[in-house]
């Protein structure tokens, strides 16, 4: 079964990551790069904060959705792990070795774990050690989270969990929601109609195993976050949050029929409620890492809800064969190759000092997309022409 909202969610996340990276130099904290514009853009800090709490968690959520689909269609976990290595580790290694290290060394761009003035060999060593990862950090974090759930999910399925509370859990959310509604009715003015807040749809059929998996995800995430503070290699500590986001995506896939129906039938209530809760919690998201994780899960669910809405009204079917279709087909390659192009374009436009901050952000995004489109096309040409020759040359008979 095809899920157009997941395709749309991944595509939009990768597109807005490029926009976010064009925005970061106009904020007080420039992410991985210590590059700042002469004049900050009004509202850029708020926009960048929203991006940081939605884009990567939403992509990992979608990846978890697809990982669960893989479990349902591919019984061999070795095949699933092999696909994840091919999809995440191989691109990280090749792009780091042949793209990031040469260009960052050539233009001497300061980045996280790559101070300005670092030599080519120091940059290469940091890259091979997984300390200099730049925008590819989340590929490694997603790989560690995927590896854990590839190993843990079969064991969780075989785990003997008493069914005593299964029935209670199936009706539990509805039971507690009814208690909350009853309590709120006591303090609600008479002119407010209870029907305004009523939600339609069947009761969620969550199982004990679903909640056990969620608890396991939280325990593993806290353990990694607290216990791996000094581990800076290969983004292992950064996999703490993604292990939760990934499992939430797996849960969404497991209950996709109920979730999609529930969100669609109650869209006029659930979408504004999720957005309002997200905006209310946004200012305090940095107060504690558990709150930050909850906010990111909320952002991922909000993104999923929005993409489901667009998918139901036919947006993917109406996109045609234009620029969107090309970007959707090559979104992952755009993400891989957009940096440091976005930084070099920013440095050039900032030096000219002829555009206002927001126009500079828009121009940086557009030029980055155009230049990266050429790089993506070139990568396809190399893949078609040179890769077969390399593979043939590595065969034993040669």
mmCIF file of C-alpha atoms in Angstrom:
data_model
loop_
_atom_site.group_PDB
_atom_site.id
_atom_site.type_symbol
_atom_site.label_atom_id
_atom_site.label_comp_id
_atom_site.label_asym_id
_atom_site.label_seq_id
_atom_site.Cartn_x
_atom_site.Cartn_y
_atom_site.Cartn_z
ATOM 1 C CA UNK A 1 0.000 0.000 0.000
ATOM 2 C CA UNK A 2 1.354 3.403 -1.006
ATOM 3 C CA UNK A 3 1.321 6.204 1.560
ATOM 4 C CA UNK A 4 1.636 9.521 -0.345
ATOM 5 C CA UNK A 5 1.761 11.534 2.879
ATOM 6 C CA UNK A 6 5.058 9.839 3.810
ATOM 7 C CA UNK A 7 6.610 10.622 0.421
ATOM 8 C CA UNK A 8 5.405 14.207 0.728
ATOM 9 C CA UNK A 9 6.675 14.457 4.311
ATOM 10 C CA UNK A 10 10.187 13.289 3.406
ATOM 11 C CA UNK A 11 10.332 15.553 0.355
ATOM 12 C CA UNK A 12 9.196 18.684 2.189
ATOM 13 C CA UNK A 13 11.523 17.994 5.111
ATOM 14 C CA UNK A 14 14.561 17.740 2.847
ATOM 15 C CA UNK A 15 13.545 20.890 0.953
ATOM 16 C CA UNK A 16 13.065 22.964 4.098
ATOM 17 C CA UNK A 17 16.360 21.701 5.523
ATOM 18 C CA UNK A 18 18.019 23.572 2.655
ATOM 19 C CA UNK A 19 15.913 26.643 3.483
ATOM 20 C CA UNK A 20 16.865 26.278 7.154
ATOM 21 C CA UNK A 21 20.571 26.145 6.346
ATOM 22 C CA UNK A 22 20.182 29.307 4.270
ATOM 23 C CA UNK A 23 18.483 30.931 7.284
ATOM 24 C CA UNK A 24 20.952 29.929 10.022
ATOM 25 C CA UNK A 25 23.611 32.591 9.230
ATOM 26 C CA UNK A 26 20.969 35.255 9.914
ATOM 27 C CA UNK A 27 20.328 33.981 13.449
ATOM 28 C CA UNK A 28 22.242 34.280 16.716
ATOM 29 C CA UNK A 29 23.317 30.622 16.625
ATOM 30 C CA UNK A 30 24.458 29.442 13.221
ATOM 31 C CA UNK A 31 24.123 25.701 13.744
ATOM 32 C CA UNK A 32 27.241 23.796 12.710
ATOM 33 C CA UNK A 33 28.872 26.826 11.095
ATOM 34 C CA UNK A 34 30.307 29.930 12.723
ATOM 35 C CA UNK A 35 29.200 32.103 9.817
ATOM 36 C CA UNK A 36 27.045 35.123 10.538
ATOM 37 C CA UNK A 37 25.485 37.802 8.372
ATOM 38 C CA UNK A 38 26.232 41.437 9.042
ATOM 39 C CA UNK A 39 22.525 42.046 9.740
ATOM 40 C CA UNK A 40 20.175 39.500 11.288
ATOM 41 C CA UNK A 41 16.802 38.849 9.662
ATOM 42 C CA UNK A 42 13.760 39.764 11.713
ATOM 43 C CA UNK A 43 11.973 36.586 12.747
ATOM 44 C CA UNK A 44 14.738 34.311 11.462
ATOM 45 C CA UNK A 45 15.499 33.015 14.960
ATOM 46 C CA UNK A 46 11.868 31.953 15.421
ATOM 47 C CA UNK A 47 11.720 30.300 11.997
ATOM 48 C CA UNK A 48 15.012 28.474 12.599
ATOM 49 C CA UNK A 49 13.743 27.231 15.978
ATOM 50 C CA UNK A 50 10.604 25.796 14.368
ATOM 51 C CA UNK A 51 12.742 24.123 11.707
ATOM 52 C CA UNK A 52 15.029 22.576 14.321
ATOM 53 C CA UNK A 53 12.082 21.033 16.189
ATOM 54 C CA UNK A 54 10.240 19.689 13.131
ATOM 55 C CA UNK A 55 12.358 18.834 10.087
ATOM 56 C CA UNK A 56 14.812 16.138 11.221
ATOM 57 C CA UNK A 57 12.350 14.503 13.669
ATOM 58 C CA UNK A 58 9.721 14.429 10.911
ATOM 59 C CA UNK A 59 12.106 12.801 8.449
ATOM 60 C CA UNK A 60 13.128 10.193 11.049
ATOM 61 C CA UNK A 61 9.439 9.632 11.850
ATOM 62 C CA UNK A 62 8.813 8.930 8.153
ATOM 63 C CA UNK A 63 11.859 6.662 8.065
ATOM 64 C CA UNK A 64 10.447 4.704 11.016
ATOM 65 C CA UNK A 65 7.154 4.381 9.148
ATOM 66 C CA UNK A 66 8.987 2.850 6.184
ATOM 67 C CA UNK A 67 11.122 0.658 8.460
ATOM 68 C CA UNK A 68 7.963 -0.892 9.895
ATOM 69 C CA UNK A 69 6.722 -1.478 6.350
ATOM 70 C CA UNK A 70 9.984 -3.287 5.649
ATOM 71 C CA UNK A 71 9.401 -5.572 8.634
ATOM 72 C CA UNK A 72 5.943 -6.381 7.301
ATOM 73 C CA UNK A 73 7.186 -7.235 3.802
ATOM 74 C CA UNK A 74 10.756 -8.511 4.375
ATOM 75 C CA UNK A 75 11.101 -11.311 6.932
ATOM 76 C CA UNK A 76 14.926 -11.304 6.912
ATOM 77 C CA UNK A 77 16.372 -8.678 9.254
ATOM 78 C CA UNK A 78 19.746 -9.104 7.529
ATOM 79 C CA UNK A 79 18.246 -7.754 4.296
ATOM 80 C CA UNK A 80 16.701 -4.818 6.180
ATOM 81 C CA UNK A 81 20.014 -4.005 7.880
ATOM 82 C CA UNK A 82 21.843 -4.262 4.551
ATOM 83 C CA UNK A 83 19.447 -1.795 2.941
ATOM 84 C CA UNK A 84 19.965 0.644 5.803
ATOM 85 C CA UNK A 85 23.746 0.405 5.444
ATOM 86 C CA UNK A 86 23.457 1.006 1.703
ATOM 87 C CA UNK A 87 21.041 3.878 2.213
ATOM 88 C CA UNK A 88 22.750 5.646 5.135
ATOM 89 C CA UNK A 89 26.367 4.605 5.729
ATOM 90 C CA UNK A 90 27.539 4.360 2.106
ATOM 91 C CA UNK A 91 26.252 7.862 1.156
ATOM 92 C CA UNK A 92 27.701 9.347 4.342
ATOM 93 C CA UNK A 93 31.142 7.851 3.672
ATOM 94 C CA UNK A 94 31.302 8.732 -0.038
ATOM 95 C CA UNK A 95 29.969 12.277 0.329
ATOM 96 C CA UNK A 96 32.191 12.940 3.333
ATOM 97 C CA UNK A 97 35.303 11.609 1.579
ATOM 98 C CA UNK A 98 34.853 13.022 -1.925
ATOM 99 C CA UNK A 99 32.696 16.110 -1.338
ATOM 100 C CA UNK A 100 32.772 17.596 2.163
ATOM 101 C CA UNK A 101 36.437 17.112 3.076
ATOM 102 C CA UNK A 102 37.864 18.525 -0.209
ATOM 103 C CA UNK A 103 35.498 21.507 -0.396
ATOM 104 C CA UNK A 104 35.651 22.485 3.272
ATOM 105 C CA UNK A 105 39.445 22.278 3.108
ATOM 106 C CA UNK A 106 39.647 24.201 -0.171
ATOM 107 C CA UNK A 107 37.473 27.101 1.001
ATOM 108 C CA UNK A 108 38.476 26.783 4.685
ATOM 109 C CA UNK A 109 34.900 26.872 5.974
ATOM 110 C CA UNK A 110 34.630 26.738 9.787
ATOM 111 C CA UNK A 111 32.307 23.997 10.966
ATOM 112 C CA UNK A 112 31.573 21.891 14.029
ATOM 113 C CA UNK A 113 34.754 19.923 14.914
ATOM 114 C CA UNK A 114 36.531 21.610 12.017
ATOM 115 C CA UNK A 115 38.059 24.914 13.196
ATOM 116 C CA UNK A 116 39.011 27.486 10.600
ATOM 117 C CA UNK A 117 42.562 26.904 9.410
ATOM 118 C CA UNK A 118 42.416 23.105 9.714
ATOM 119 C CA UNK A 119 44.509 21.301 7.133
ATOM 120 C CA UNK A 120 43.152 18.826 4.600
ATOM 121 C CA UNK A 121 44.578 15.896 6.542
ATOM 122 C CA UNK A 122 43.143 17.095 9.856
ATOM 123 C CA UNK A 123 39.745 17.502 8.203
ATOM 124 C CA UNK A 124 40.030 14.052 6.635
ATOM 125 C CA UNK A 125 40.964 12.459 9.963
ATOM 126 C CA UNK A 126 38.043 14.162 11.715
ATOM 127 C CA UNK A 127 35.754 12.927 8.954
ATOM 128 C CA UNK A 128 36.978 9.335 9.147
ATOM 129 C CA UNK A 129 36.561 9.414 12.932
ATOM 130 C CA UNK A 130 32.979 10.579 12.566
ATOM 131 C CA UNK A 131 33.652 13.835 14.437
ATOM 132 C CA UNK A 132 33.360 16.121 11.409
ATOM 133 C CA UNK A 133 30.014 15.130 9.902
ATOM 134 C CA UNK A 134 28.472 18.513 9.119
ATOM 135 C CA UNK A 135 24.903 18.197 7.799
ATOM 136 C CA UNK A 136 25.281 14.410 7.422
ATOM 137 C CA UNK A 137 25.185 13.850 11.187
ATOM 138 C CA UNK A 138 21.616 12.658 11.111
ATOM 139 C CA UNK A 139 22.461 9.845 8.664
ATOM 140 C CA UNK A 140 24.697 8.320 11.330
ATOM 141 C CA UNK A 141 22.197 9.000 14.130
ATOM 142 C CA UNK A 142 19.410 7.461 12.058
ATOM 143 C CA UNK A 143 21.587 4.434 11.327
ATOM 144 C CA UNK A 144 22.270 3.770 15.026
ATOM 145 C CA UNK A 145 18.570 4.149 15.857
ATOM 146 C CA UNK A 146 17.595 1.884 12.952
ATOM 147 C CA UNK A 147 20.172 -0.712 13.955
ATOM 148 C CA UNK A 148 18.766 -0.821 17.474
ATOM 149 C CA UNK A 149 15.176 -1.313 16.340
ATOM 150 C CA UNK A 150 16.151 -3.862 13.688
ATOM 151 C CA UNK A 151 17.607 -5.927 16.539
ATOM 152 C CA UNK A 152 15.016 -5.082 19.207
ATOM 153 C CA UNK A 153 11.762 -5.394 17.279
ATOM 154 C CA UNK A 154 11.931 -9.176 16.653
ATOM 155 C CA UNK A 155 12.834 -9.737 20.316
ATOM 156 C CA UNK A 156 9.971 -7.479 21.397
ATOM 157 C CA UNK A 157 7.580 -9.477 19.196
ATOM 158 C CA UNK A 158 8.689 -12.732 20.797
ATOM 159 C CA UNK A 159 8.501 -11.339 24.310
ATOM 160 C CA UNK A 160 5.826 -12.996 26.466
ATOM 161 C CA UNK A 161 3.745 -10.112 27.768
ATOM 162 C CA UNK A 162 0.680 -10.908 29.890
ATOM 163 C CA UNK A 163 -2.586 -10.136 28.153
ATOM 164 C CA UNK A 164 -4.224 -9.201 31.451
ATOM 165 C CA UNK A 165 -4.022 -5.486 30.816
ATOM 166 C CA UNK A 166 -4.310 -5.616 27.036
ATOM 167 C CA UNK A 167 -8.051 -5.055 27.099
ATOM 168 C CA UNK A 168 -7.664 -2.214 29.553
ATOM 169 C CA UNK A 169 -5.079 -0.544 27.375
ATOM 170 C CA UNK A 170 -7.320 -0.789 24.321
ATOM 171 C CA UNK A 171 -9.991 1.238 26.091
ATOM 172 C CA UNK A 172 -7.658 3.053 28.440
ATOM 173 C CA UNK A 173 -7.137 6.275 26.423
ATOM 174 C CA UNK A 174 -10.878 6.627 25.847
ATOM 175 C CA UNK A 175 -11.583 5.943 29.527
ATOM 176 C CA UNK A 176 -9.171 8.603 30.764
ATOM 177 C CA UNK A 177 -10.256 11.097 28.100
ATOM 178 C CA UNK A 178 -13.851 10.684 29.292
ATOM 179 C CA UNK A 179 -12.748 11.348 32.881
ATOM 180 C CA UNK A 180 -10.948 14.513 31.735
ATOM 181 C CA UNK A 181 -14.038 15.669 29.807
ATOM 182 C CA UNK A 182 -16.236 15.050 32.839
ATOM 183 C CA UNK A 183 -13.895 17.110 35.000
ATOM 184 C CA UNK A 184 -13.762 19.928 32.465
ATOM 185 C CA UNK A 185 -17.556 20.078 32.156
ATOM 186 C CA UNK A 186 -17.738 21.103 35.808
ATOM 187 C CA UNK A 187 -15.707 24.251 35.077
ATOM 188 C CA UNK A 188 -17.000 24.998 31.562
ATOM 189 C CA UNK A 189 -19.428 27.918 31.006
ATOM 190 C CA UNK A 190 -22.917 26.919 29.871
ATOM 191 C CA UNK A 191 -22.619 28.715 26.534
ATOM 192 C CA UNK A 192 -19.778 26.403 25.410
ATOM 193 C CA UNK A 193 -21.127 23.311 23.654
ATOM 194 C CA UNK A 194 -19.410 19.977 24.451
ATOM 195 C CA UNK A 195 -19.841 18.949 20.808
ATOM 196 C CA UNK A 196 -17.240 21.520 19.843
ATOM 197 C CA UNK A 197 -14.551 19.342 21.421
ATOM 198 C CA UNK A 198 -15.949 15.893 20.608
ATOM 199 C CA UNK A 199 -13.654 13.658 18.557
ATOM 200 C CA UNK A 200 -15.020 11.139 16.089
ATOM 201 C CA UNK A 201 -13.646 7.754 15.129
ATOM 202 C CA UNK A 202 -13.059 4.293 16.495
ATOM 203 C CA UNK A 203 -11.136 3.646 19.688
ATOM 204 C CA UNK A 204 -7.393 3.089 19.159
ATOM 205 C CA UNK A 205 -6.399 -0.570 19.407
ATOM 206 C CA UNK A 206 -3.002 -0.059 21.044
ATOM 207 C CA UNK A 207 -1.498 -3.186 22.569
ATOM 208 C CA UNK A 208 0.672 -3.794 25.591
ATOM 209 C CA UNK A 209 3.566 -4.488 23.240
ATOM 210 C CA UNK A 210 3.188 -1.008 21.697
ATOM 211 C CA UNK A 211 3.523 0.632 25.108
ATOM 212 C CA UNK A 212 6.367 -1.702 26.062
ATOM 213 C CA UNK A 213 8.236 -0.625 22.921
ATOM 214 C CA UNK A 214 7.633 3.035 23.716
ATOM 215 C CA UNK A 215 8.978 2.518 27.222
ATOM 216 C CA UNK A 216 12.011 0.712 25.831
ATOM 217 C CA UNK A 217 12.651 3.567 23.405
ATOM 218 C CA UNK A 218 12.544 6.096 26.241
ATOM 219 C CA UNK A 219 14.870 4.046 28.468
ATOM 220 C CA UNK A 220 17.398 3.540 25.666
ATOM 221 C CA UNK A 221 17.255 7.225 24.668
ATOM 222 C CA UNK A 222 17.857 8.458 28.225
ATOM 223 C CA UNK A 223 20.657 5.922 28.732
ATOM 224 C CA UNK A 224 22.445 6.985 25.549
ATOM 225 C CA UNK A 225 21.907 10.691 26.225
ATOM 226 C CA UNK A 226 23.250 10.524 29.772
ATOM 227 C CA UNK A 227 25.843 7.759 29.412
ATOM 228 C CA UNK A 228 27.463 8.781 26.136
ATOM 229 C CA UNK A 229 28.237 12.418 26.956
ATOM 230 C CA UNK A 230 31.935 12.054 26.130
ATOM 231 C CA UNK A 231 31.438 9.942 23.008
ATOM 232 C CA UNK A 232 31.858 12.302 20.066
ATOM 233 C CA UNK A 233 32.613 9.763 17.341
ATOM 234 C CA UNK A 234 30.102 8.801 14.647
ATOM 235 C CA UNK A 235 27.221 10.738 16.269
ATOM 236 C CA UNK A 236 26.350 7.893 18.638
ATOM 237 C CA UNK A 237 25.036 10.204 21.356
ATOM 238 C CA UNK A 238 22.897 12.069 18.819
ATOM 239 C CA UNK A 239 20.971 8.819 18.231
ATOM 240 C CA UNK A 240 19.168 9.180 21.585
ATOM 241 C CA UNK A 241 16.246 11.265 20.371
ATOM 242 C CA UNK A 242 16.007 9.590 16.941
ATOM 243 C CA UNK A 243 15.449 6.205 18.600
ATOM 244 C CA UNK A 244 12.171 7.630 19.965
ATOM 245 C CA UNK A 245 11.172 9.432 16.766
ATOM 246 C CA UNK A 246 11.858 6.287 14.747
ATOM 247 C CA UNK A 247 9.697 4.125 16.983
ATOM 248 C CA UNK A 248 6.867 6.677 16.858
ATOM 249 C CA UNK A 249 6.967 6.378 13.074
ATOM 250 C CA UNK A 250 6.867 2.575 13.411
ATOM 251 C CA UNK A 251 3.799 2.890 15.644
ATOM 252 C CA UNK A 252 2.160 5.210 13.118
ATOM 253 C CA UNK A 253 2.661 2.610 10.390
ATOM 254 C CA UNK A 254 1.366 -0.193 12.607
ATOM 255 C CA UNK A 255 -1.862 1.740 13.240
ATOM 256 C CA UNK A 256 -1.881 3.733 9.980
ATOM 257 C CA UNK A 257 -5.478 2.950 9.057
ATOM 258 C CA UNK A 258 -6.847 4.130 12.406
ATOM 259 C CA UNK A 259 -4.473 7.123 12.656
ATOM 260 C CA UNK A 260 -5.182 8.430 9.150
ATOM 261 C CA UNK A 261 -8.945 8.058 9.582
ATOM 262 C CA UNK A 262 -8.895 9.695 13.015
ATOM 263 C CA UNK A 263 -6.779 12.652 11.905
ATOM 264 C CA UNK A 264 -8.802 13.182 8.722
ATOM 265 C CA UNK A 265 -12.223 13.008 10.356
ATOM 266 C CA UNK A 266 -11.158 15.377 13.152
ATOM 267 C CA UNK A 267 -8.834 17.594 11.097
ATOM 268 C CA UNK A 268 -10.648 20.816 11.996
ATOM 269 C CA UNK A 269 -9.897 20.137 15.674
ATOM 270 C CA UNK A 270 -6.729 18.062 15.845
ATOM 271 C CA UNK A 271 -4.595 20.130 13.470
ATOM 272 C CA UNK A 272 -5.166 23.491 15.237
ATOM 273 C CA UNK A 273 -4.849 21.771 18.639
ATOM 274 C CA UNK A 274 -1.501 20.197 17.736
ATOM 275 C CA UNK A 275 -0.235 23.474 16.260
ATOM 276 C CA UNK A 276 -1.323 25.461 19.322
ATOM 277 C CA UNK A 277 0.261 22.978 21.743
ATOM 278 C CA UNK A 278 3.478 23.019 19.714
ATOM 279 C CA UNK A 279 3.674 26.829 19.734
ATOM 280 C CA UNK A 280 2.884 27.020 23.457
ATOM 281 C CA UNK A 281 5.671 24.577 24.347
ATOM 282 C CA UNK A 282 8.178 25.967 21.837
ATOM 283 C CA UNK A 283 9.660 28.694 24.112
ATOM 284 C CA UNK A 284 10.446 26.152 26.857
ATOM 285 C CA UNK A 285 11.674 23.372 24.562
ATOM 286 C CA UNK A 286 15.289 23.873 25.590
ATOM 287 C CA UNK A 287 14.592 23.702 29.317
ATOM 288 C CA UNK A 288 14.997 19.895 29.490
ATOM 289 C CA UNK A 289 15.956 17.236 26.975
ATOM 290 C CA UNK A 290 12.809 15.181 27.724
ATOM 291 C CA UNK A 291 10.639 18.193 26.941
ATOM 292 C CA UNK A 292 12.653 18.796 23.779
ATOM 293 C CA UNK A 293 12.065 15.192 22.683
ATOM 294 C CA UNK A 294 8.331 15.487 23.358
ATOM 295 C CA UNK A 295 8.216 18.722 21.373
ATOM 296 C CA UNK A 296 9.995 17.082 18.452
ATOM 297 C CA UNK A 297 7.592 14.120 18.489
ATOM 298 C CA UNK A 298 4.768 16.641 18.489
ATOM 299 C CA UNK A 299 6.395 18.457 15.561
ATOM 300 C CA UNK A 300 6.730 15.186 13.639
ATOM 301 C CA UNK A 301 3.073 14.319 14.241
ATOM 302 C CA UNK A 302 2.023 17.829 13.220
ATOM 303 C CA UNK A 303 4.023 17.512 9.996
ATOM 304 C CA UNK A 304 2.493 14.084 9.321
ATOM 305 C CA UNK A 305 -0.992 15.522 9.919
ATOM 306 C CA UNK A 306 -0.336 18.421 7.520
ATOM 307 C CA UNK A 307 1.055 16.138 4.803
ATOM 308 C CA UNK A 308 -1.911 13.780 5.220
ATOM 309 C CA UNK A 309 -4.230 16.741 4.667
ATOM 310 C CA UNK A 310 -2.405 17.721 1.459
ATOM 311 C CA UNK A 311 -2.318 14.104 0.284
ATOM 312 C CA UNK A 312 -6.068 13.656 0.826
ATOM 313 C CA UNK A 313 -6.899 16.756 -1.217
ATOM 314 C CA UNK A 314 -4.802 15.408 -4.081
ATOM 315 C CA UNK A 315 -1.607 17.469 -3.962
ATOM 316 C CA UNK A 316 0.791 14.632 -4.919
ATOM 317 C CA UNK A 317 -1.420 13.694 -7.867
ATOM 318 C CA UNK A 318 -1.442 17.281 -9.148
ATOM 319 C CA UNK A 319 2.264 17.951 -8.957
ATOM 320 C CA UNK A 320 2.818 16.911 -12.596
ATOM 321 C CA UNK A 321 6.252 16.340 -14.044
ATOM 322 C CA UNK A 322 7.815 19.705 -13.275
ATOM 323 C CA UNK A 323 10.356 20.957 -10.766
ATOM 324 C CA UNK A 324 8.584 19.388 -7.794
ATOM 325 C CA UNK A 325 8.580 15.945 -9.398
ATOM 326 C CA UNK A 326 12.307 16.227 -10.143
ATOM 327 C CA UNK A 327 13.069 17.348 -6.599
ATOM 328 C CA UNK A 328 10.923 14.582 -5.095
ATOM 329 C CA UNK A 329 12.773 11.976 -7.145
ATOM 330 C CA UNK A 330 16.179 13.365 -6.168
ATOM 331 C CA UNK A 331 15.447 14.929 -2.762
ATOM 332 C CA UNK A 332 17.969 12.777 -0.943
ATOM 333 C CA UNK A 333 20.756 13.710 -3.372
ATOM 334 C CA UNK A 334 19.831 17.383 -3.056
ATOM 335 C CA UNK A 335 20.260 17.008 0.678
ATOM 336 C CA UNK A 336 23.609 15.238 0.352
ATOM 337 C CA UNK A 337 25.166 17.821 -1.985
ATOM 338 C CA UNK A 338 23.554 21.109 -0.927
ATOM 339 C CA UNK A 339 26.338 21.869 1.574
ATOM 340 C CA UNK A 340 28.737 23.616 1.465
ATOM 341 C CA UNK A 341 27.142 25.181 -1.624
ATOM 342 C CA UNK A 342 24.593 26.987 0.545
ATOM 343 C CA UNK A 343 27.422 28.462 2.639
ATOM 344 C CA UNK A 344 29.481 29.578 -0.357
ATOM 345 C CA UNK A 345 26.437 31.247 -1.935
ATOM 346 C CA UNK A 346 25.707 33.021 1.358
ATOM 347 C CA UNK A 347 29.299 34.244 1.653
ATOM 348 C CA UNK A 348 29.165 35.630 -1.887
ATOM 349 C CA UNK A 349 25.842 37.420 -1.468
ATOM 350 C CA UNK A 350 26.746 38.704 1.992
ATOM 351 C CA UNK A 351 29.966 40.192 0.630
ATOM 352 C CA UNK A 352 28.009 42.084 -2.043
ATOM 353 C CA UNK A 353 25.765 43.599 0.649
ATOM 354 C CA UNK A 354 23.058 44.613 -1.826
ATOM 355 C CA UNK A 355 20.113 42.539 -0.577
ATOM 356 C CA UNK A 356 18.003 42.774 2.544
ATOM 357 C CA UNK A 357 18.363 39.793 4.924
ATOM 358 C CA UNK A 358 15.214 37.929 3.853
ATOM 359 C CA UNK A 359 15.867 38.549 0.154
ATOM 360 C CA UNK A 360 19.356 37.200 0.737
ATOM 361 C CA UNK A 361 17.882 34.070 2.344
ATOM 362 C CA UNK A 362 15.529 33.551 -0.607
ATOM 363 C CA UNK A 363 18.293 34.193 -3.148
ATOM 364 C CA UNK A 364 20.636 31.826 -1.295
ATOM 365 C CA UNK A 365 17.992 29.097 -1.328
ATOM 366 C CA UNK A 366 17.199 29.507 -5.033
ATOM 367 C CA UNK A 367 20.841 29.632 -6.158
ATOM 368 C CA UNK A 368 21.713 26.665 -3.933
ATOM 369 C CA UNK A 369 18.904 24.612 -5.475
ATOM 370 C CA UNK A 370 19.991 25.529 -9.020
ATOM 371 C CA UNK A 371 23.661 24.741 -8.418
ATOM 372 C CA UNK A 372 22.849 21.541 -6.526
ATOM 373 C CA UNK A 373 20.543 20.445 -9.341
ATOM 374 C CA UNK A 374 23.585 20.536 -11.645
ATOM 375 C CA UNK A 375 25.624 18.518 -9.140
ATOM 376 C CA UNK A 376 22.798 15.978 -8.814
ATOM 377 C CA UNK A 377 22.589 15.643 -12.593
ATOM 378 C CA UNK A 378 26.351 15.142 -12.734
ATOM 379 C CA UNK A 379 26.147 12.445 -10.055
ATOM 380 C CA UNK A 380 23.600 10.568 -12.160
ATOM 381 C CA UNK A 381 25.860 10.799 -15.206
ATOM 382 C CA UNK A 382 28.836 9.467 -13.240
ATOM 383 C CA UNK A 383 26.707 6.684 -11.820
ATOM 384 C CA UNK A 384 25.571 5.604 -15.283
ATOM 385 C CA UNK A 385 28.915 5.890 -17.047
ATOM 386 C CA UNK A 386 31.717 5.342 -14.561
ATOM 387 C CA UNK A 387 30.253 3.119 -11.852
ATOM 388 C CA UNK A 388 29.764 0.081 -14.156
ATOM 389 C CA UNK A 389 33.397 0.370 -15.264
ATOM 390 C CA UNK A 390 34.595 0.470 -11.652
ATOM 391 C CA UNK A 391 32.460 -2.542 -10.719
ATOM 392 C CA UNK A 392 33.668 -4.512 -13.740
ATOM 393 C CA UNK A 393 37.268 -3.659 -12.891
ATOM 394 C CA UNK A 394 36.844 -5.018 -9.346
ATOM 395 C CA UNK A 395 35.630 -8.446 -10.469
ATOM 396 C CA UNK A 396 38.011 -11.324 -9.634
ATOM 397 C CA UNK A 397 38.386 -12.442 -13.255
ATOM 398 C CA UNK A 398 39.784 -9.020 -14.100
#
